[in-house]
Amino acid sequence: MTLAVAADLTKSNALALRYGASQIPPAGPWNDHIDLLMSHRSVRGYRPDPVPEGTLETLVAAAQSAATSSNLQTWSVIAVTDPAKKAAFAKIAGNQKHIEQCPLFLVWLADLSRNERLGAEEGVELASLPYLETFLVAAIDAALAAQNATVAAESLGLSTVYIGAMRNDPVQVAELLGLPAGTMGVFGLCVGYADPKAANEVKPRLPQSVVLYRETYGVSNESTLRAAYDAEMGAFSRRNEMAQDSWTQRVIKRMATLSAMNGRDRLSEIVKALGFPIR
Amino acid sequence: MTLAVAADLTKSNALALRYGASQIPPAGPWNDHIDLLMSHRSVRGYRPDPVPEGTLETLVAAAQSAATSSNLQTWSVIAVTDPAKKAAFAKIAGNQKHIEQCPLFLVWLADLSRNERLGAEEGVELASLPYLETFLVAAIDAALAAQNATVAAESLGLSTVYIGAMRNDPVQVAELLGLPAGTMGVFGLCVGYADPKAANEVKPRLPQSVVLYRETYGVSNESTLRAAYDAEMGAFSRRNEMAQDSWTQRVIKRMATLSAMNGRDRLSEIVKALGFPIR
């Protein structure tokens, strides 16, 4: 087998795992970096082994290398390894045991407080701080940074899972971390070595033609493609011994009731209490 | 020179470019993927050459491989190549010529409309749609996806720059793209081959100890380290023939006045008009 043929096989395998054999998009150029990105799976079980020395600094260097709006750098990250603190976070997140198991738990902060301290020291009021725009910039830039850290971690053989459930109780998260006003834990990230028992396949996603549009937004065949994806997710769930929900049922379960929001329907008032007026 | 020594040199070079020689963090494990992440720089000048066939699908496959909250997949992306449309986006963004130059302009959408259509077809009202939490999930998941696409593009020798200025006028962006209610262009992304004249160095970031905390948020030496970073950014600006602002002056220029927000101080009402009540 030539190298080019081997590379084509890797690519078609990666696309088949991500989309199912019947929905492979006509992807073009490919390489090892893209293989790494395609192989992502969230892992919810960890061995206790610590991450190697200097890993945290490597991940943060990757994170800081992501773009940041106008170089404002309106995010921070807190590395948590203390078992008692991780247990408290697991509880906030509805008893997600992997937060206790993982050796390194990163809480990513939207952080306008550093810029505010700069303004205070320079005697300048930063008029843009109270606006939704500025909060959104901080949350988005934290996400860009965290995703780079995730890619770096996975390239080192580590596994990860994002923990949006930090937003179940951002006030308690702020208390546990001693956060100043103008900062908020936007999400957490477990980092560690996967417990082999927690291994699962790459999760299929919606067909590209439902997510990617050209020139204008234009829905076509969405119901048909959703049905195809429901079947794909059903087969995936059976193979991985997960609850046998279709995507349709999963979306309805997560989005139809306020109780499924686990308190996050209060986020708007909580964000204000944490020092983001989101005007 | 042995391979290990060569790899160590690559690592220390990458860290010196990102942090300046006096603020190199004690990073640990390293590899080619991390080198790629570290080498990111935003590029604001493009050659007209189109991207190779299938590149768009490769980038979107990488994007869809990023984590998405509860697999809700609340984002979409629109690929724009039409010169007239790119010119209109450049104008919205305050005449950013690189939007016209780049062969591929991606507009990343927070998209709750697909889930809403699902609910409507299934006869279920999705009670969580109007909340700030759900809008935030959509914006964050769009960012995670876009960052994977960015890494994939850069791995293929393409350059990128995020365009937050789509938020200068999200209503006009929605009109240009024919967006339904419950979708919003969160940011754009130029993709293409860098014009050699637009090449610049990796931009230094704040020292790690100002951004990374352990166990709790704890500021120390922030003013001193900010002064060191101001000097680093001053030297960077001189070397790259940019306006010689310190970081401190840059933050003040961008954040001290509402006029510097270019209309984004209205984002809160605009987001509501686009179908996100952000309750």
XYZ file of C-alpha atoms in Angstrom:
558
model
C 0.000 0.000 0.000
C 1.464 3.401 -0.924
C 1.521 6.262 1.561
C -1.095 8.185 -0.455
C -3.479 5.210 -0.407
C -2.948 4.774 3.344
C -3.692 8.467 3.919
C -6.903 8.224 1.861
C -8.024 5.254 3.965
C -7.394 7.171 7.199
C -9.442 10.078 5.858
C -12.392 7.987 4.709
C -12.383 6.077 8.021
C -12.362 9.317 10.012
C -15.241 10.753 7.970
C -17.261 7.535 8.193
C -16.923 7.500 11.992
C -17.977 11.151 12.261
C -20.867 11.122 9.765
C -21.838 7.508 9.193
C -21.084 5.622 5.997
C -24.038 7.107 4.080
C -23.292 10.806 4.743
C -19.583 11.201 3.998
C -18.895 14.765 2.848
C -16.564 15.424 -0.143
C -13.638 16.554 2.018
C -10.411 17.558 0.305
C -6.930 18.167 1.740
C -6.003 16.121 4.797
C -3.125 15.578 7.223
C -2.214 14.299 10.700
C -3.406 17.476 12.412
C -6.855 17.057 10.894
C -6.864 13.380 11.889
C -6.246 14.478 15.468
C -9.158 16.950 15.374
C -11.466 14.353 13.809
C -10.649 11.764 16.479
C -12.025 13.858 19.367
C -14.352 12.171 21.779
C -15.456 13.417 25.204
C -14.336 11.036 27.964
C -16.275 10.628 31.221
C -13.988 8.277 33.187
C -10.336 8.830 34.236
C -7.415 6.966 35.775
C -5.957 8.699 38.852
C -2.473 9.174 37.284
C -1.373 12.818 37.327
C -0.523 14.620 34.102
C 3.240 14.990 33.448
C 5.047 17.996 34.909
C 4.744 21.091 32.744
C 1.619 19.828 30.955
C -0.523 22.597 32.445
C 1.889 25.257 31.170
C 1.980 23.622 27.718
C -1.831 23.637 27.541
C -2.062 27.271 28.635
C 0.602 28.296 26.093
C -1.532 26.666 23.395
C -4.638 28.373 24.820
C -3.016 31.818 24.824
C -1.988 31.262 21.196
C -5.635 31.303 20.082
C -6.998 34.556 18.679
C -8.421 37.045 21.172
C -10.639 39.974 20.202
C -8.493 43.141 19.808
C -5.854 41.360 21.951
C -7.944 42.260 25.038
C -7.273 38.804 26.588
C -10.473 38.862 28.620
C -10.215 35.338 29.998
C -8.335 33.448 32.713
C -8.123 29.818 33.753
C -7.901 28.192 37.184
C -6.227 24.812 37.557
C -7.866 22.704 40.265
C -6.248 19.526 41.637
C -7.492 19.635 45.261
C -9.738 16.552 45.769
C -12.169 18.369 48.090
C -12.622 21.176 45.587
C -13.085 18.763 42.687
C -15.713 16.920 44.746
C -17.556 20.200 45.286
C -17.499 20.911 41.550
C -18.726 17.383 40.802
C -21.680 18.020 43.105
C -22.542 21.348 41.450
C -22.487 19.515 38.123
C -25.121 16.987 39.243
C -22.647 14.357 40.511
C -20.451 14.017 37.458
C -17.894 11.607 38.968
C -15.313 12.237 36.245
C -14.686 15.695 37.751
C -13.492 13.976 40.928
C -11.539 11.348 38.982
C -9.587 13.544 36.588
C -6.217 14.704 37.944
C -6.574 18.191 36.471
C -9.783 20.211 36.339
C -9.596 23.527 34.497
C -12.204 26.218 35.097
C -12.260 28.722 32.226
C -13.267 32.230 33.208
C -14.767 35.113 31.330
C -12.588 37.726 33.033
C -13.177 41.454 32.662
C -11.713 42.132 36.113
C -8.102 42.291 34.860
C -9.001 44.977 32.333
C -11.023 46.765 35.009
C -8.001 46.730 37.384
C -5.897 48.172 34.554
C -8.411 50.987 34.079
C -8.543 51.690 37.818
C -4.741 51.852 38.072
C -4.562 54.178 35.076
C -7.430 56.328 36.343
C -9.647 55.556 33.333
C -13.192 54.229 33.428
C -13.710 51.529 30.782
C -17.169 52.418 29.505
C -17.616 49.216 27.462
C -17.359 46.837 30.438
C -21.079 46.647 31.361
C -22.306 45.630 27.883
C -23.516 42.255 26.589
C -20.977 42.617 23.752
C -18.064 42.681 26.172
C -19.341 39.698 28.190
C -19.833 37.807 24.917
C -16.275 38.609 23.787
C -14.951 37.247 27.082
C -17.011 34.039 26.824
C -16.084 33.465 23.169
C -12.385 34.131 23.748
C -12.419 31.704 26.704
C -13.923 29.115 24.347
C -11.312 29.672 21.612
C -8.559 29.331 24.217
C -10.054 26.214 25.815
C -10.434 24.526 22.453
C -6.740 25.040 21.697
C -5.920 23.552 25.125
C -8.195 20.611 24.326
C -6.455 19.940 21.003
C -3.059 20.189 22.718
C -4.149 17.787 25.488
C -5.477 15.235 23.019
C -2.272 15.475 20.972
C -0.427 14.397 24.144
C -2.596 11.305 24.624
C -4.752 12.942 27.276
C -8.552 12.986 27.213
C -10.973 15.766 28.046
C -14.632 16.606 28.575
C -16.183 20.067 28.801
C -18.369 20.688 31.856
C -21.078 23.221 31.000
C -22.741 22.355 34.314
C -20.474 24.886 36.052
C -23.314 27.198 34.997
C -25.750 25.275 37.220
C -24.475 27.450 40.082
C -21.920 30.085 39.011
C -22.207 31.839 42.384
C -20.974 28.761 44.254
C -18.247 28.268 41.633
C -17.169 31.879 42.251
C -17.087 31.264 46.010
C -15.036 28.063 45.683
C -12.495 29.819 43.460
C -12.449 33.193 45.230
C -13.453 35.025 42.068
C -13.597 38.846 42.012
C -16.511 40.741 40.469
C -16.375 40.749 36.673
C -15.283 37.124 36.397
C -17.390 34.003 35.864
C -16.615 30.310 35.390
C -18.037 29.790 31.905
C -17.309 26.063 31.769
C -14.948 23.455 33.184
C -12.670 20.987 31.416
C -11.597 17.614 32.801
C -8.077 16.607 31.705
C -6.481 13.208 32.328
C -5.816 9.711 31.071
C -8.958 7.884 29.973
C -10.117 4.933 32.013
C -10.219 2.145 29.381
C -13.709 1.282 30.664
C -14.875 4.772 29.661
C -13.638 4.450 26.100
C -16.212 4.943 23.395
C -16.390 5.617 19.688
C -16.279 8.948 17.948
C -19.821 10.365 18.159
C -21.596 10.932 14.843
C -22.713 14.457 14.001
C -25.444 15.899 11.785
C -24.797 15.596 8.036
C -22.782 18.545 6.743
C -25.570 19.760 4.465
C -27.698 20.545 7.542
C -24.973 22.685 9.144
C -23.030 24.197 6.239
C -24.705 26.621 3.829
C -23.348 28.534 0.836
C -23.852 32.271 0.346
C -27.240 32.243 2.124
C -29.031 30.207 4.771
C -31.150 27.665 2.948
C -32.724 24.613 4.511
C -33.469 21.659 2.271
C -34.216 18.025 3.135
C -33.682 18.816 6.803
C -36.376 16.386 8.033
C -35.065 13.534 5.897
C -31.493 14.122 6.980
C -32.570 14.381 10.615
C -34.254 10.977 10.302
C -31.052 9.536 8.828
C -29.059 11.030 11.706
C -31.555 9.683 14.263
C -30.915 6.204 12.868
C -27.140 6.765 12.979
C -27.278 7.941 16.609
C -29.524 5.004 17.524
C -26.972 2.545 16.134
C -24.144 4.419 17.886
C -26.004 4.278 21.214
C -26.619 0.533 20.886
C -22.974 -0.144 20.027
C -21.786 1.949 22.998
C -24.371 0.748 25.516
C -25.844 4.208 25.983
C -29.496 5.188 26.433
C -31.063 4.479 23.057
C -32.273 7.956 22.249
C -32.548 9.328 18.773
C -31.100 12.820 18.335
C -34.637 14.151 18.077
C -35.574 12.658 21.448
C -32.319 13.855 22.989
C -32.929 17.449 21.892
C -36.491 17.341 23.205
C -35.381 15.889 26.557
C -32.737 18.589 27.004
C -34.671 21.573 25.691
C -38.403 21.062 26.249
C -38.555 21.682 29.999
C -37.091 24.284 32.301
C -36.291 21.594 34.875
C -33.780 20.096 32.412
C -31.882 23.411 32.639
C -30.845 22.562 36.242
C -31.089 26.163 37.392
C -29.529 27.694 34.312
C -32.788 29.464 33.482
C -31.599 31.904 36.190
C -28.292 32.608 34.424
C -29.317 36.071 33.280
C -29.815 37.361 36.840
C -26.790 35.413 38.132
C -24.466 36.903 35.537
C -25.612 40.353 36.647
C -24.949 39.469 40.293
C -21.401 38.420 39.340
C -20.676 41.876 37.969
C -21.725 41.684 34.316
C -24.687 44.051 33.801
C -24.953 42.785 30.166
C -26.599 46.018 29.110
C 22.177 17.797 16.779
C 19.953 14.999 18.078
C 16.210 14.996 17.446
C 15.478 15.647 21.137
C 17.747 18.697 21.155
C 16.123 19.996 17.947
C 12.654 19.551 19.482
C 13.711 21.444 22.627
C 14.960 24.309 20.476
C 11.651 24.453 18.593
C 9.791 24.569 21.896
C 11.915 27.296 23.450
C 11.709 29.354 20.244
C 7.935 29.028 20.145
C 7.605 30.047 23.791
C 10.012 32.981 23.388
C 8.003 34.302 20.427
C 4.729 33.995 22.336
C 5.861 35.373 25.710
C 9.115 37.236 25.115
C 12.489 35.942 26.258
C 12.047 37.072 29.874
C 8.670 35.423 30.538
C 9.047 31.855 29.221
C 6.752 29.530 31.187
C 8.022 26.096 32.356
C 6.134 24.163 29.673
C 6.491 20.387 29.578
C 5.505 17.860 26.903
C 5.625 19.109 23.339
C 4.992 17.907 19.768
C 4.241 19.067 16.219
C 0.547 19.649 16.951
C 1.452 22.043 19.753
C 3.970 23.778 17.491
C 1.149 24.367 15.018
C -1.100 25.887 17.712
C 1.741 28.078 19.016
C 2.508 29.423 15.540
C -0.917 31.050 15.064
C -1.009 34.622 13.878
C -4.000 36.525 12.514
C -3.438 37.594 8.897
C -5.019 40.727 7.409
C -3.954 40.465 3.760
C -4.671 37.666 1.245
C -3.711 36.544 -2.235
C -6.704 36.007 -4.556
C -5.951 32.268 -5.098
C -8.945 30.085 -4.217
C -8.624 27.361 -1.573
C -8.269 23.810 -2.996
C -11.425 21.860 -3.783
C -12.858 20.106 -0.739
C -11.086 22.405 1.729
C -14.379 23.837 2.978
C -15.709 20.335 3.714
C -12.475 19.389 5.487
C -12.688 22.492 7.692
C -16.335 21.858 8.547
C -15.598 18.194 9.377
C -12.940 19.423 11.818
C -15.390 22.006 13.180
C -18.129 19.432 13.750
C -15.622 17.237 15.593
C -15.343 19.798 18.400
C -17.407 19.194 21.530
C -20.965 20.544 21.535
C -23.055 20.950 24.676
C -25.313 17.870 25.122
C -24.776 17.216 21.391
C -27.363 19.927 20.657
C -25.287 21.249 17.727
C -26.695 24.759 17.997
C -24.479 26.371 15.373
C -24.233 26.612 11.596
C -21.754 28.155 9.203
C -22.244 29.993 5.915
C -19.474 29.965 3.306
C -19.329 33.212 1.349
C -17.291 33.567 -1.854
C -19.456 36.094 -3.754
C -17.345 39.269 -4.199
C -20.309 41.637 -3.803
C -21.334 39.969 -0.561
C -17.783 39.997 0.780
C -17.568 43.709 -0.064
C -20.769 44.312 1.917
C -19.324 42.435 4.911
C -16.069 44.397 4.654
C -18.095 47.615 4.832
C -20.042 46.441 7.906
C -16.702 45.651 9.532
C -15.416 49.211 9.080
C -13.704 48.626 5.721
C -11.574 45.619 6.593
C -10.172 44.990 3.089
C -9.010 41.453 3.933
C -12.667 40.345 3.947
C -12.860 41.297 0.269
C -9.441 39.775 -0.485
C -9.824 36.362 1.120
C -11.235 33.703 -1.229
C -13.388 32.144 1.507
C -15.263 34.049 4.192
C -17.021 31.942 6.820
C -19.802 33.411 8.937
C -20.342 31.362 12.098
C -23.886 31.368 13.409
C -25.392 30.793 16.793
C -28.318 28.772 15.470
C -31.279 27.783 17.629
C -33.604 27.768 14.622
C -32.756 24.170 13.628
C -33.696 22.901 17.077
C -36.812 25.081 16.976
C -37.833 23.581 13.606
C -37.320 20.118 15.116
C -39.617 21.009 18.005
C -42.257 22.451 15.664
C -42.227 19.323 13.470
C -42.513 17.081 16.538
C -45.246 19.266 18.078
C -43.135 20.102 21.152
C -42.361 23.573 22.444
C -38.715 23.850 23.516
C -39.045 25.897 26.703
C -35.303 26.541 27.086
C -34.922 28.427 23.789
C -35.565 31.991 25.064
C -32.921 31.917 27.821
C -29.498 33.593 28.003
C -28.050 30.146 28.828
C -29.181 28.707 25.516
C -27.894 31.676 23.506
C -24.570 31.379 25.342
C -24.341 27.650 24.561
C -24.881 28.427 20.879
C -22.235 31.177 20.843
C -19.685 29.070 22.751
C -20.257 25.991 20.597
C -19.844 28.114 17.457
C -16.519 29.310 18.892
C -15.282 25.777 19.685
C -16.197 24.693 16.154
C -14.587 27.724 14.510
C -11.376 27.230 16.448
C -11.089 23.641 15.187
C -11.644 24.927 11.636
C -8.953 27.536 12.227
C -6.440 24.934 13.404
C -7.292 22.718 10.410
C -6.888 25.651 7.986
C -3.525 26.644 9.428
C -2.353 23.014 9.277
C -3.023 23.180 5.513
C -0.872 26.290 5.055
C -3.861 28.638 4.981
C -4.166 31.751 7.116
C -7.149 33.143 9.006
C -8.443 36.107 10.958
C -11.575 36.273 13.099
C -13.939 39.164 12.334
C -15.804 40.155 15.500
C -17.007 43.247 13.632
C -19.887 41.202 12.188
C -21.491 42.304 15.468
C -21.291 45.953 14.378
C -24.542 45.311 12.516
C -25.954 41.789 13.009
C -29.282 42.824 11.442
C -27.627 43.679 8.122
C -25.563 40.463 8.344
C -28.819 38.547 8.807
C -30.353 40.283 5.781
C -27.330 39.567 3.567
C -27.385 35.880 4.539
C -31.167 35.395 4.642
C -31.051 34.251 8.253
C -34.221 32.991 9.964
C -35.194 34.113 13.482
C -33.146 32.389 16.157
C -29.870 32.652 14.250
C -27.147 35.287 14.471
C -23.750 35.768 12.847
C -21.528 35.667 15.934
C -18.288 36.340 14.066
C -16.696 35.872 10.665
C -13.475 34.113 9.666
C -11.330 35.003 6.656
C -9.595 31.964 5.118
C -6.976 32.087 2.377
C -3.318 32.267 1.456
C -1.455 35.065 3.189
C -0.189 37.931 1.100
C 3.553 37.916 1.905
C 3.292 41.683 2.494
C 0.830 40.996 5.327
C 3.138 38.573 7.104
C 3.998 39.400 10.684
C 5.431 37.753 13.759
C 3.589 35.739 16.361
C 2.015 38.300 18.719
C 3.199 38.184 22.341
C 0.619 37.518 25.039
C 0.402 38.364 28.741
C 2.750 36.334 30.986
C 1.153 33.044 32.074
C 1.147 34.011 35.752
C -1.341 36.797 35.003
C -3.778 34.436 33.258
C -3.310 31.045 34.945
C -4.163 30.580 38.623
C -4.011 27.508 40.865
C -6.905 26.400 43.081
C -8.131 29.979 43.605
C -8.007 33.321 41.818
C -5.063 35.233 43.201
C -3.506 38.276 41.653
C 0.133 39.013 42.431
C 2.626 41.292 40.675
C 0.010 42.111 38.065
C 1.134 45.727 37.607
C 4.803 44.756 37.257
C 4.012 42.017 34.770
C 1.719 44.346 32.826
C 4.602 46.832 32.549
C 6.877 44.052 31.254
C 4.206 43.072 28.705
C 3.742 46.707 27.653
C 7.471 46.825 26.847
C 7.254 43.522 24.951
C 4.277 44.743 22.882
C 6.055 48.034 22.214
C 9.064 46.188 20.788
C 6.770 43.896 18.773
C 4.936 46.909 17.301
C 8.182 48.606 16.298
C 9.512 45.428 14.661
C 6.258 44.937 12.737
C 5.670 48.595 11.807
C 2.399 48.805 13.719
C 1.040 51.697 15.801
C 3.346 51.832 18.810
C 0.789 51.260 21.513
C 1.513 49.540 24.777
C -1.048 46.913 25.759
C -2.302 49.289 28.432
C -2.963 52.021 25.868
C -4.547 49.518 23.476
C -7.001 48.284 26.121
C -7.907 51.850 27.060
C -8.440 52.852 23.413
C -10.729 49.866 22.789
C -12.659 49.874 26.055
C -12.831 53.400 27.462
C -15.401 54.881 25.084
C -18.714 53.693 23.704
C -17.800 55.077 20.267
C -15.011 52.465 20.066
C -17.740 49.810 20.250
C -18.889 50.748 16.706
C -22.546 50.165 17.512
C -22.037 47.030 19.552
C -23.313 48.782 22.667
C -26.735 48.056 21.086
C -26.088 44.299 20.874
C -28.450 43.432 23.712
C -31.498 44.876 21.934
C -30.332 43.598 18.533
C -29.969 40.040 19.779
C -33.550 40.235 21.039
C -34.746 41.539 17.661
C -33.058 38.541 15.993
C -35.143 36.115 18.042
C -33.072 35.535 21.184
C -35.018 36.953 24.153
C -31.999 36.090 26.418
C -34.263 35.887 29.433
